[in-house]
Amino acid sequence: MADASGIKVSGLKASIKALQAIGVPDAEIKAAGTAAGEIVANEARSLVPVQSGALRDSIRVSKALARVSVSAGNSGKIPYANPIHWGWYKRHIKPNPFFVKALGYTREEVFKNYYAQIQNLIAKNTTTGKEE
């Protein structure tokens, strides 16, 4: 099973600076991360237990430049999000680590997707305007 801390990308900040240096817009860099995060989010949506659907529908991907986060619970608006995921033994709620499972199941796909998107951004921004 995957580590709950997520996927670490060594040299990400330097890579982002290099992408910016060749003219890649921040919005396109964010979109690449968001698309990779959506892979995990979609898998988590398929694994989360559903009664009303509120927890499933609250799963979101951040749109930050140097970090991708997938979260659920709308920052405390769904108070049972953490107990469902991590469990609450005093209340006899068994853990259902749907995020950890989702990350474990999709880890390789996330890497490949993000890498391919970054490669496309590099290719698109290094060939544009250089044809003379």
mmCIF file of N, CA and C in Angstrom:
data_model
loop_
_atom_site.group_PDB
_atom_site.id
_atom_site.type_symbol
_atom_site.label_atom_id
_atom_site.label_comp_id
_atom_site.label_asym_id
_atom_site.label_seq_id
_atom_site.Cartn_x
_atom_site.Cartn_y
_atom_site.Cartn_z
ATOM 1 N N MET A 1 0.849 -1.183 0.000
ATOM 2 C CA MET A 1 0.000 0.000 0.000
ATOM 3 C C MET A 1 0.888 1.238 0.000
ATOM 4 N N ALA A 2 0.381 2.332 -0.521
ATOM 5 C CA ALA A 2 1.171 3.557 -0.668
ATOM 6 C C ALA A 2 1.382 4.255 0.661
ATOM 7 N N ASP A 3 2.457 4.991 0.716
ATOM 8 C CA ASP A 3 2.748 5.842 1.860
ATOM 9 C C ASP A 3 1.707 6.965 1.882
ATOM 10 N N ALA A 4 1.151 7.248 3.042
ATOM 11 C CA ALA A 4 0.101 8.257 3.153
ATOM 12 C C ALA A 4 0.599 9.663 2.858
ATOM 13 N N SER A 5 1.901 9.860 2.886
ATOM 14 C CA SER A 5 2.422 11.206 2.646
ATOM 15 C C SER A 5 2.379 11.594 1.178
ATOM 16 N N GLY A 6 2.212 10.658 0.284
ATOM 17 C CA GLY A 6 2.059 10.996 -1.118
ATOM 18 C C GLY A 6 3.272 10.677 -1.959
ATOM 19 N N ILE A 7 3.363 11.389 -3.058
ATOM 20 C CA ILE A 7 4.447 11.223 -4.015
ATOM 21 C C ILE A 7 5.345 12.446 -3.913
ATOM 22 N N LYS A 8 6.622 12.212 -3.762
ATOM 23 C CA LYS A 8 7.587 13.309 -3.703
ATOM 24 C C LYS A 8 8.317 13.374 -5.041
ATOM 25 N N VAL A 9 8.463 14.574 -5.586
ATOM 26 C CA VAL A 9 9.183 14.776 -6.837
ATOM 27 C C VAL A 9 10.431 15.594 -6.530
ATOM 28 N N SER A 10 11.577 14.949 -6.607
ATOM 29 C CA SER A 10 12.835 15.654 -6.351
ATOM 30 C C SER A 10 13.086 16.670 -7.456
ATOM 31 N N GLY A 11 13.497 17.868 -7.064
ATOM 32 C CA GLY A 11 13.834 18.902 -8.036
ATOM 33 C C GLY A 11 12.633 19.588 -8.670
ATOM 34 N N LEU A 12 11.464 19.463 -8.058
ATOM 35 C CA LEU A 12 10.262 20.039 -8.656
ATOM 36 C C LEU A 12 10.349 21.557 -8.765
ATOM 37 N N LYS A 13 10.796 22.217 -7.704
ATOM 38 C CA LYS A 13 10.873 23.683 -7.752
ATOM 39 C C LYS A 13 11.830 24.157 -8.841
ATOM 40 N N ALA A 14 12.965 23.482 -8.966
ATOM 41 C CA ALA A 14 13.925 23.845 -10.010
ATOM 42 C C ALA A 14 13.333 23.595 -11.398
ATOM 43 N N SER A 15 12.588 22.521 -11.540
ATOM 44 C CA SER A 15 11.948 22.215 -12.823
ATOM 45 C C SER A 15 10.921 23.270 -13.191
ATOM 46 N N ILE A 16 10.161 23.706 -12.212
ATOM 47 C CA ILE A 16 9.156 24.741 -12.462
ATOM 48 C C ILE A 16 9.836 26.041 -12.881
ATOM 49 N N LYS A 17 10.918 26.394 -12.210
ATOM 50 C CA LYS A 17 11.663 27.609 -12.594
ATOM 51 C C LYS A 17 12.192 27.488 -14.016
ATOM 52 N N ALA A 18 12.665 26.295 -14.386
ATOM 53 C CA ALA A 18 13.173 26.079 -15.743
ATOM 54 C C ALA A 18 12.034 26.197 -16.772
ATOM 55 N N LEU A 19 10.872 25.650 -16.436
ATOM 56 C CA LEU A 19 9.714 25.774 -17.333
ATOM 57 C C LEU A 19 9.318 27.238 -17.499
ATOM 58 N N GLN A 20 9.306 27.980 -16.412
ATOM 59 C CA GLN A 20 8.980 29.406 -16.482
ATOM 60 C C GLN A 20 10.017 30.150 -17.321
ATOM 61 N N ALA A 21 11.277 29.757 -17.214
ATOM 62 C CA ALA A 21 12.352 30.416 -17.955
ATOM 63 C C ALA A 21 12.206 30.247 -19.464
ATOM 64 N N ILE A 22 11.615 29.130 -19.893
ATOM 65 C CA ILE A 22 11.421 28.949 -21.331
ATOM 66 C C ILE A 22 10.050 29.461 -21.794
ATOM 67 N N GLY A 23 9.320 30.080 -20.872
ATOM 68 C CA GLY A 23 8.077 30.739 -21.245
ATOM 69 C C GLY A 23 6.795 29.970 -21.035
ATOM 70 N N VAL A 24 6.848 28.888 -20.276
ATOM 71 C CA VAL A 24 5.621 28.135 -20.008
ATOM 72 C C VAL A 24 4.790 28.923 -19.013
ATOM 73 N N PRO A 25 3.541 29.238 -19.368
ATOM 74 C CA PRO A 25 2.675 29.974 -18.436
ATOM 75 C C PRO A 25 2.382 29.158 -17.170
ATOM 76 N N ASP A 26 2.303 29.854 -16.044
ATOM 77 C CA ASP A 26 2.002 29.200 -14.766
ATOM 78 C C ASP A 26 0.719 28.381 -14.838
ATOM 79 N N ALA A 27 -0.276 28.888 -15.550
ATOM 80 C CA ALA A 27 -1.554 28.178 -15.648
ATOM 81 C C ALA A 27 -1.383 26.802 -16.290
ATOM 82 N N GLU A 28 -0.482 26.695 -17.257
ATOM 83 C CA GLU A 28 -0.251 25.401 -17.908
ATOM 84 C C GLU A 28 0.510 24.443 -16.992
ATOM 85 N N ILE A 29 1.412 24.972 -16.182
ATOM 86 C CA ILE A 29 2.136 24.134 -15.217
ATOM 87 C C ILE A 29 1.150 23.624 -14.159
ATOM 88 N N LYS A 30 0.276 24.508 -13.689
ATOM 89 C CA LYS A 30 -0.741 24.104 -12.707
ATOM 90 C C LYS A 30 -1.673 23.049 -13.304
ATOM 91 N N ALA A 31 -2.043 23.227 -14.565
ATOM 92 C CA ALA A 31 -2.954 22.282 -15.217
ATOM 93 C C ALA A 31 -2.342 20.890 -15.300
ATOM 94 N N ALA A 32 -1.025 20.812 -15.528
ATOM 95 C CA ALA A 32 -0.352 19.509 -15.585
ATOM 96 C C ALA A 32 -0.442 18.816 -14.230
ATOM 97 N N GLY A 33 -0.201 19.549 -13.160
ATOM 98 C CA GLY A 33 -0.301 18.979 -11.826
ATOM 99 C C GLY A 33 -1.719 18.590 -11.470
ATOM 100 N N THR A 34 -2.656 19.439 -11.841
ATOM 101 C CA THR A 34 -4.059 19.166 -11.546
ATOM 102 C C THR A 34 -4.528 17.909 -12.272
ATOM 103 N N ALA A 35 -4.116 17.747 -13.516
ATOM 104 C CA ALA A 35 -4.506 16.552 -14.275
ATOM 105 C C ALA A 35 -3.947 15.288 -13.624
ATOM 106 N N ALA A 36 -2.720 15.353 -13.149
ATOM 107 C CA ALA A 36 -2.133 14.204 -12.461
ATOM 108 C C ALA A 36 -2.890 13.928 -11.158
ATOM 109 N N GLY A 37 -3.251 14.979 -10.437
ATOM 110 C CA GLY A 37 -4.005 14.824 -9.196
ATOM 111 C C GLY A 37 -5.397 14.264 -9.424
ATOM 112 N N GLU A 38 -5.991 14.600 -10.553
ATOM 113 C CA GLU A 38 -7.342 14.094 -10.868
ATOM 114 C C GLU A 38 -7.351 12.579 -11.013
ATOM 115 N N ILE A 39 -6.224 12.007 -11.409
ATOM 116 C CA ILE A 39 -6.146 10.540 -11.513
ATOM 117 C C ILE A 39 -6.374 9.921 -10.132
ATOM 118 N N VAL A 40 -5.708 10.467 -9.129
ATOM 119 C CA VAL A 40 -5.870 9.971 -7.754
ATOM 120 C C VAL A 40 -7.284 10.287 -7.258
ATOM 121 N N ALA A 41 -7.756 11.501 -7.519
ATOM 122 C CA ALA A 41 -9.091 11.903 -7.057
ATOM 123 C C ALA A 41 -10.175 11.005 -7.638
ATOM 124 N N ASN A 42 -10.088 10.689 -8.916
ATOM 125 C CA ASN A 42 -11.097 9.832 -9.542
ATOM 126 C C ASN A 42 -11.086 8.432 -8.940
ATOM 127 N N GLU A 43 -9.890 7.919 -8.673
ATOM 128 C CA GLU A 43 -9.801 6.600 -8.046
ATOM 129 C C GLU A 43 -10.370 6.660 -6.628
ATOM 130 N N ALA A 44 -10.063 7.722 -5.886
ATOM 131 C CA ALA A 44 -10.589 7.874 -4.528
ATOM 132 C C ALA A 44 -12.114 7.958 -4.552
ATOM 133 N N ARG A 45 -12.669 8.656 -5.528
ATOM 134 C CA ARG A 45 -14.141 8.750 -5.641
ATOM 135 C C ARG A 45 -14.773 7.380 -5.852
ATOM 136 N N SER A 46 -14.049 6.503 -6.536
ATOM 137 C CA SER A 46 -14.600 5.165 -6.767
ATOM 138 C C SER A 46 -14.450 4.261 -5.543
ATOM 139 N N LEU A 47 -13.562 4.622 -4.620
ATOM 140 C CA LEU A 47 -13.295 3.782 -3.445
ATOM 141 C C LEU A 47 -13.980 4.254 -2.166
ATOM 142 N N VAL A 48 -14.343 5.528 -2.093
ATOM 143 C CA VAL A 48 -14.917 6.075 -0.863
ATOM 144 C C VAL A 48 -16.296 5.449 -0.604
ATOM 145 N N PRO A 49 -16.602 5.095 0.647
ATOM 146 C CA PRO A 49 -17.942 4.582 0.937
ATOM 147 C C PRO A 49 -18.978 5.684 0.739
ATOM 148 N N VAL A 50 -20.109 5.307 0.183
ATOM 149 C CA VAL A 50 -21.121 6.302 -0.171
ATOM 150 C C VAL A 50 -22.442 5.984 0.524
ATOM 151 N N GLN A 51 -22.928 6.982 1.253
ATOM 152 C CA GLN A 51 -24.301 6.908 1.751
ATOM 153 C C GLN A 51 -25.088 8.033 1.090
ATOM 154 N N SER A 52 -24.704 9.284 1.379
ATOM 155 C CA SER A 52 -25.381 10.417 0.748
ATOM 156 C C SER A 52 -24.640 10.891 -0.492
ATOM 157 N N GLY A 53 -23.353 10.566 -0.581
ATOM 158 C CA GLY A 53 -22.529 11.039 -1.695
ATOM 159 C C GLY A 53 -21.797 12.331 -1.391
ATOM 160 N N ALA A 54 -22.050 12.930 -0.224
ATOM 161 C CA ALA A 54 -21.423 14.216 0.114
ATOM 162 C C ALA A 54 -19.913 14.095 0.249
ATOM 163 N N LEU A 55 -19.443 13.033 0.880
ATOM 164 C CA LEU A 55 -18.002 12.857 1.032
ATOM 165 C C LEU A 55 -17.351 12.635 -0.333
ATOM 166 N N ARG A 56 -17.921 11.786 -1.132
ATOM 167 C CA ARG A 56 -17.394 11.541 -2.484
ATOM 168 C C ARG A 56 -17.357 12.837 -3.297
ATOM 169 N N ASP A 57 -18.421 13.607 -3.219
ATOM 170 C CA ASP A 57 -18.518 14.842 -4.002
ATOM 171 C C ASP A 57 -17.602 15.950 -3.490
ATOM 172 N N SER A 58 -17.084 15.785 -2.272
ATOM 173 C CA SER A 58 -16.206 16.813 -1.709
ATOM 174 C C SER A 58 -14.732 16.605 -2.091
ATOM 175 N N ILE A 59 -14.418 15.515 -2.768
ATOM 176 C CA ILE A 59 -13.026 15.245 -3.149
ATOM 177 C C ILE A 59 -12.603 16.249 -4.213
ATOM 178 N N ARG A 60 -11.523 16.971 -3.902
ATOM 179 C CA ARG A 60 -11.032 18.056 -4.764
ATOM 180 C C ARG A 60 -9.529 17.955 -4.961
ATOM 181 N N VAL A 61 -9.071 18.521 -6.077
ATOM 182 C CA VAL A 61 -7.644 18.617 -6.375
ATOM 183 C C VAL A 61 -7.263 20.083 -6.303
ATOM 184 N N SER A 62 -6.158 20.365 -5.619
ATOM 185 C CA SER A 62 -5.685 21.743 -5.521
ATOM 186 C C SER A 62 -5.139 22.191 -6.875
ATOM 187 N N LYS A 63 -5.035 23.481 -7.039
ATOM 188 C CA LYS A 63 -4.496 24.037 -8.270
ATOM 189 C C LYS A 63 -3.318 24.949 -7.934
ATOM 190 N N ALA A 64 -2.323 24.384 -7.269
ATOM 191 C CA ALA A 64 -1.141 25.143 -6.884
ATOM 192 C C ALA A 64 -0.023 24.901 -7.889
ATOM 193 N N LEU A 65 0.928 25.810 -7.914
ATOM 194 C CA LEU A 65 2.013 25.732 -8.889
ATOM 195 C C LEU A 65 3.013 24.623 -8.557
ATOM 196 N N ALA A 66 3.451 24.536 -7.330
ATOM 197 C CA ALA A 66 4.524 23.610 -6.973
ATOM 198 C C ALA A 66 4.067 22.472 -6.071
ATOM 199 N N ARG A 67 2.762 22.242 -6.006
ATOM 200 C CA ARG A 67 2.259 21.198 -5.131
ATOM 201 C C ARG A 67 0.876 20.769 -5.613
ATOM 202 N N VAL A 68 0.621 19.500 -5.551
ATOM 203 C CA VAL A 68 -0.702 18.986 -5.888
ATOM 204 C C VAL A 68 -1.227 18.269 -4.658
ATOM 205 N N SER A 69 -2.408 18.646 -4.220
ATOM 206 C CA SER A 69 -3.037 17.998 -3.075
ATOM 207 C C SER A 69 -4.429 17.543 -3.474
ATOM 208 N N VAL A 70 -4.790 16.385 -2.985
ATOM 209 C CA VAL A 70 -6.148 15.876 -3.165
ATOM 210 C C VAL A 70 -6.738 15.800 -1.770
ATOM 211 N N SER A 71 -7.904 16.400 -1.582
ATOM 212 C CA SER A 71 -8.502 16.439 -0.251
ATOM 213 C C SER A 71 -9.996 16.143 -0.323
ATOM 214 N N ALA A 72 -10.559 15.911 0.837
ATOM 215 C CA ALA A 72 -11.996 15.660 0.951
ATOM 216 C C ALA A 72 -12.484 16.275 2.244
ATOM 217 N N GLY A 73 -13.745 16.579 2.306
ATOM 218 C CA GLY A 73 -14.338 17.078 3.535
ATOM 219 C C GLY A 73 -14.591 18.565 3.538
ATOM 220 N N ASN A 74 -14.226 19.262 2.478
ATOM 221 C CA ASN A 74 -14.462 20.710 2.377
ATOM 222 C C ASN A 74 -14.016 21.472 3.612
ATOM 223 N N SER A 75 -12.787 21.222 4.045
ATOM 224 C CA SER A 75 -12.187 21.938 5.182
ATOM 225 C C SER A 75 -13.076 21.944 6.418
ATOM 226 N N GLY A 76 -13.538 20.784 6.803
ATOM 227 C CA GLY A 76 -14.307 20.660 8.043
ATOM 228 C C GLY A 76 -15.810 20.697 7.874
ATOM 229 N N LYS A 77 -16.292 20.962 6.669
ATOM 230 C CA LYS A 77 -17.745 21.011 6.468
ATOM 231 C C LYS A 77 -18.363 19.614 6.475
ATOM 232 N N ILE A 78 -17.530 18.606 6.275
ATOM 233 C CA ILE A 78 -17.987 17.222 6.378
ATOM 234 C C ILE A 78 -17.146 16.594 7.487
ATOM 235 N N PRO A 79 -17.619 16.704 8.725
ATOM 236 C CA PRO A 79 -16.800 16.316 9.885
ATOM 237 C C PRO A 79 -16.459 14.834 9.958
ATOM 238 N N TYR A 80 -17.152 14.009 9.211
ATOM 239 C CA TYR A 80 -16.883 12.579 9.284
ATOM 240 C C TYR A 80 -15.843 12.123 8.262
ATOM 241 N N ALA A 81 -15.266 13.035 7.492
ATOM 242 C CA ALA A 81 -14.291 12.653 6.468
ATOM 243 C C ALA A 81 -13.085 11.939 7.079
ATOM 244 N N ASN A 82 -12.465 12.539 8.089
ATOM 245 C CA ASN A 82 -11.301 11.902 8.714
ATOM 246 C C ASN A 82 -11.645 10.589 9.410
ATOM 247 N N PRO A 83 -12.729 10.520 10.199
ATOM 248 C CA PRO A 83 -13.051 9.231 10.818
ATOM 249 C C PRO A 83 -13.340 8.121 9.805
ATOM 250 N N ILE A 84 -13.934 8.462 8.673
ATOM 251 C CA ILE A 84 -14.185 7.439 7.657
ATOM 252 C C ILE A 84 -12.860 6.935 7.106
ATOM 253 N N HIS A 85 -11.951 7.857 6.801
ATOM 254 C CA HIS A 85 -10.665 7.464 6.218
ATOM 255 C C HIS A 85 -9.750 6.784 7.232
ATOM 256 N N TRP A 86 -9.538 7.396 8.380
ATOM 257 C CA TRP A 86 -8.560 6.910 9.355
ATOM 258 C C TRP A 86 -9.155 6.028 10.448
ATOM 259 N N GLY A 87 -10.476 6.036 10.563
ATOM 260 C CA GLY A 87 -11.131 5.255 11.604
ATOM 261 C C GLY A 87 -11.256 6.031 12.907
ATOM 262 N N TRP A 88 -12.120 5.540 13.778
ATOM 263 C CA TRP A 88 -12.324 6.151 15.093
ATOM 264 C C TRP A 88 -12.693 5.003 16.020
ATOM 265 N N TYR A 89 -11.684 4.444 16.657
ATOM 266 C CA TYR A 89 -11.872 3.210 17.405
ATOM 267 C C TYR A 89 -12.824 3.362 18.580
ATOM 268 N N LYS A 90 -12.836 4.522 19.230
ATOM 269 C CA LYS A 90 -13.752 4.725 20.357
ATOM 270 C C LYS A 90 -15.212 4.644 19.919
ATOM 271 N N ARG A 91 -15.457 4.975 18.667
ATOM 272 C CA ARG A 91 -16.831 4.936 18.135
ATOM 273 C C ARG A 91 -17.059 3.722 17.242
ATOM 274 N N HIS A 92 -16.099 2.814 17.244
ATOM 275 C CA HIS A 92 -16.188 1.564 16.479
ATOM 276 C C HIS A 92 -16.304 1.800 14.968
ATOM 277 N N ILE A 93 -15.603 2.815 14.501
ATOM 278 C CA ILE A 93 -15.557 3.079 13.061
ATOM 279 C C ILE A 93 -14.221 2.557 12.557
ATOM 280 N N LYS A 94 -14.289 1.549 11.706
ATOM 281 C CA LYS A 94 -13.066 0.975 11.159
ATOM 282 C C LYS A 94 -12.517 1.890 10.060
ATOM 283 N N PRO A 95 -11.198 1.978 9.948
ATOM 284 C CA PRO A 95 -10.623 2.827 8.902
ATOM 285 C C PRO A 95 -10.920 2.285 7.508
ATOM 286 N N ASN A 96 -11.148 3.208 6.611
ATOM 287 C CA ASN A 96 -11.306 2.887 5.195
ATOM 288 C C ASN A 96 -10.405 3.867 4.441
ATOM 289 N N PRO A 97 -9.113 3.580 4.366
ATOM 290 C CA PRO A 97 -8.154 4.545 3.813
ATOM 291 C C PRO A 97 -8.237 4.660 2.287
ATOM 292 N N PHE A 98 -9.341 5.201 1.805
ATOM 293 C CA PHE A 98 -9.572 5.277 0.369
ATOM 294 C C PHE A 98 -8.535 6.137 -0.353
ATOM 295 N N PHE A 99 -8.035 7.216 0.290
ATOM 296 C CA PHE A 99 -6.999 8.028 -0.354
ATOM 297 C C PHE A 99 -5.684 7.266 -0.481
ATOM 298 N N VAL A 100 -5.303 6.585 0.576
ATOM 299 C CA VAL A 100 -4.059 5.821 0.552
ATOM 300 C C VAL A 100 -4.147 4.729 -0.511
ATOM 301 N N LYS A 101 -5.269 4.047 -0.574
ATOM 302 C CA LYS A 101 -5.467 3.015 -1.591
ATOM 303 C C LYS A 101 -5.430 3.624 -2.994
ATOM 304 N N ALA A 102 -6.124 4.744 -3.168
ATOM 305 C CA ALA A 102 -6.164 5.391 -4.481
ATOM 306 C C ALA A 102 -4.770 5.776 -4.954
ATOM 307 N N LEU A 103 -3.976 6.315 -4.058
ATOM 308 C CA LEU A 103 -2.612 6.685 -4.409
ATOM 309 C C LEU A 103 -1.791 5.449 -4.747
ATOM 310 N N GLY A 104 -1.955 4.406 -3.982
ATOM 311 C CA GLY A 104 -1.235 3.167 -4.253
ATOM 312 C C GLY A 104 -1.592 2.566 -5.598
ATOM 313 N N TYR A 105 -2.869 2.581 -5.929
ATOM 314 C CA TYR A 105 -3.323 2.002 -7.192
ATOM 315 C C TYR A 105 -2.900 2.830 -8.406
ATOM 316 N N THR A 106 -2.752 4.143 -8.229
ATOM 317 C CA THR A 106 -2.517 5.025 -9.381
ATOM 318 C C THR A 106 -1.118 5.621 -9.441
ATOM 319 N N ARG A 107 -0.273 5.301 -8.500
ATOM 320 C CA ARG A 107 1.052 5.931 -8.392
ATOM 321 C C ARG A 107 1.803 5.938 -9.725
ATOM 322 N N GLU A 108 1.925 4.811 -10.378
ATOM 323 C CA GLU A 108 2.683 4.720 -11.634
ATOM 324 C C GLU A 108 2.021 5.558 -12.736
ATOM 325 N N GLU A 109 0.707 5.499 -12.810
ATOM 326 C CA GLU A 109 -0.027 6.288 -13.809
ATOM 327 C C GLU A 109 0.162 7.786 -13.569
ATOM 328 N N VAL A 110 0.167 8.210 -12.315
ATOM 329 C CA VAL A 110 0.374 9.618 -11.979
ATOM 330 C C VAL A 110 1.756 10.065 -12.448
ATOM 331 N N PHE A 111 2.777 9.262 -12.142
ATOM 332 C CA PHE A 111 4.135 9.602 -12.590
ATOM 333 C C PHE A 111 4.191 9.746 -14.110
ATOM 334 N N LYS A 112 3.672 8.737 -14.814
ATOM 335 C CA LYS A 112 3.721 8.757 -16.279
ATOM 336 C C LYS A 112 2.953 9.939 -16.850
ATOM 337 N N ASN A 113 1.778 10.214 -16.306
ATOM 338 C CA ASN A 113 0.952 11.315 -16.787
ATOM 339 C C ASN A 113 1.644 12.648 -16.584
ATOM 340 N N TYR A 114 2.159 12.884 -15.391
ATOM 341 C CA TYR A 114 2.810 14.163 -15.088
ATOM 342 C C TYR A 114 4.061 14.344 -15.941
ATOM 343 N N TYR A 115 4.853 13.295 -16.051
ATOM 344 C CA TYR A 115 6.066 13.353 -16.863
ATOM 345 C C TYR A 115 5.724 13.674 -18.322
ATOM 346 N N ALA A 116 4.720 12.998 -18.869
ATOM 347 C CA ALA A 116 4.316 13.233 -20.263
ATOM 348 C C ALA A 116 3.825 14.667 -20.459
ATOM 349 N N GLN A 117 3.073 15.178 -19.502
ATOM 350 C CA GLN A 117 2.570 16.544 -19.633
ATOM 351 C C GLN A 117 3.706 17.563 -19.579
ATOM 352 N N ILE A 118 4.662 17.340 -18.692
ATOM 353 C CA ILE A 118 5.805 18.247 -18.612
ATOM 354 C C ILE A 118 6.623 18.175 -19.902
ATOM 355 N N GLN A 119 6.824 16.972 -20.423
ATOM 356 C CA GLN A 119 7.537 16.818 -21.697
ATOM 357 C C GLN A 119 6.821 17.581 -22.809
ATOM 358 N N ASN A 120 5.495 17.491 -22.845
ATOM 359 C CA ASN A 120 4.713 18.218 -23.860
ATOM 360 C C ASN A 120 4.869 19.728 -23.706
ATOM 361 N N LEU A 121 4.874 20.211 -22.467
ATOM 362 C CA LEU A 121 5.054 21.643 -22.245
ATOM 363 C C LEU A 121 6.439 22.102 -22.716
ATOM 364 N N ILE A 122 7.446 21.296 -22.454
ATOM 365 C CA ILE A 122 8.802 21.636 -22.897
ATOM 366 C C ILE A 122 8.861 21.655 -24.416
ATOM 367 N N ALA A 123 8.340 20.614 -25.044
ATOM 368 C CA ALA A 123 8.369 20.533 -26.506
ATOM 369 C C ALA A 123 7.598 21.696 -27.137
ATOM 370 N N LYS A 124 6.449 21.990 -26.608
ATOM 371 C CA LYS A 124 5.604 23.052 -27.146
ATOM 372 C C LYS A 124 6.293 24.425 -27.019
ATOM 373 N N ASN A 125 6.980 24.635 -25.923
ATOM 374 C CA ASN A 125 7.570 25.956 -25.657
ATOM 375 C C ASN A 125 8.998 26.102 -26.145
ATOM 376 N N THR A 126 9.618 25.029 -26.582
ATOM 377 C CA THR A 126 10.963 25.166 -27.148
ATOM 378 C C THR A 126 10.944 25.149 -28.666
ATOM 379 N N THR A 127 9.851 24.711 -29.274
ATOM 380 C CA THR A 127 9.762 24.717 -30.730
ATOM 381 C C THR A 127 8.983 25.910 -31.260
ATOM 382 N N THR A 128 8.139 26.527 -30.423
ATOM 383 C CA THR A 128 7.320 27.644 -30.841
ATOM 384 C C THR A 128 8.196 28.846 -31.201
ATOM 385 N N GLY A 129 8.019 29.342 -32.396
ATOM 386 C CA GLY A 129 8.713 30.555 -32.810
ATOM 387 C C GLY A 129 10.169 30.352 -33.186
ATOM 388 N N LYS A 130 10.650 29.140 -33.249
ATOM 389 C CA LYS A 130 12.050 28.902 -33.567
ATOM 390 C C LYS A 130 12.239 28.388 -34.985
ATOM 391 N N GLU A 131 11.158 28.347 -35.732
ATOM 392 C CA GLU A 131 11.246 27.871 -37.106
ATOM 393 C C GLU A 131 11.522 29.057 -38.018
ATOM 394 N N GLU A 132 12.697 29.136 -38.555
ATOM 395 C CA GLU A 132 13.045 30.243 -39.450
ATOM 396 C C GLU A 132 13.623 29.709 -40.719
#
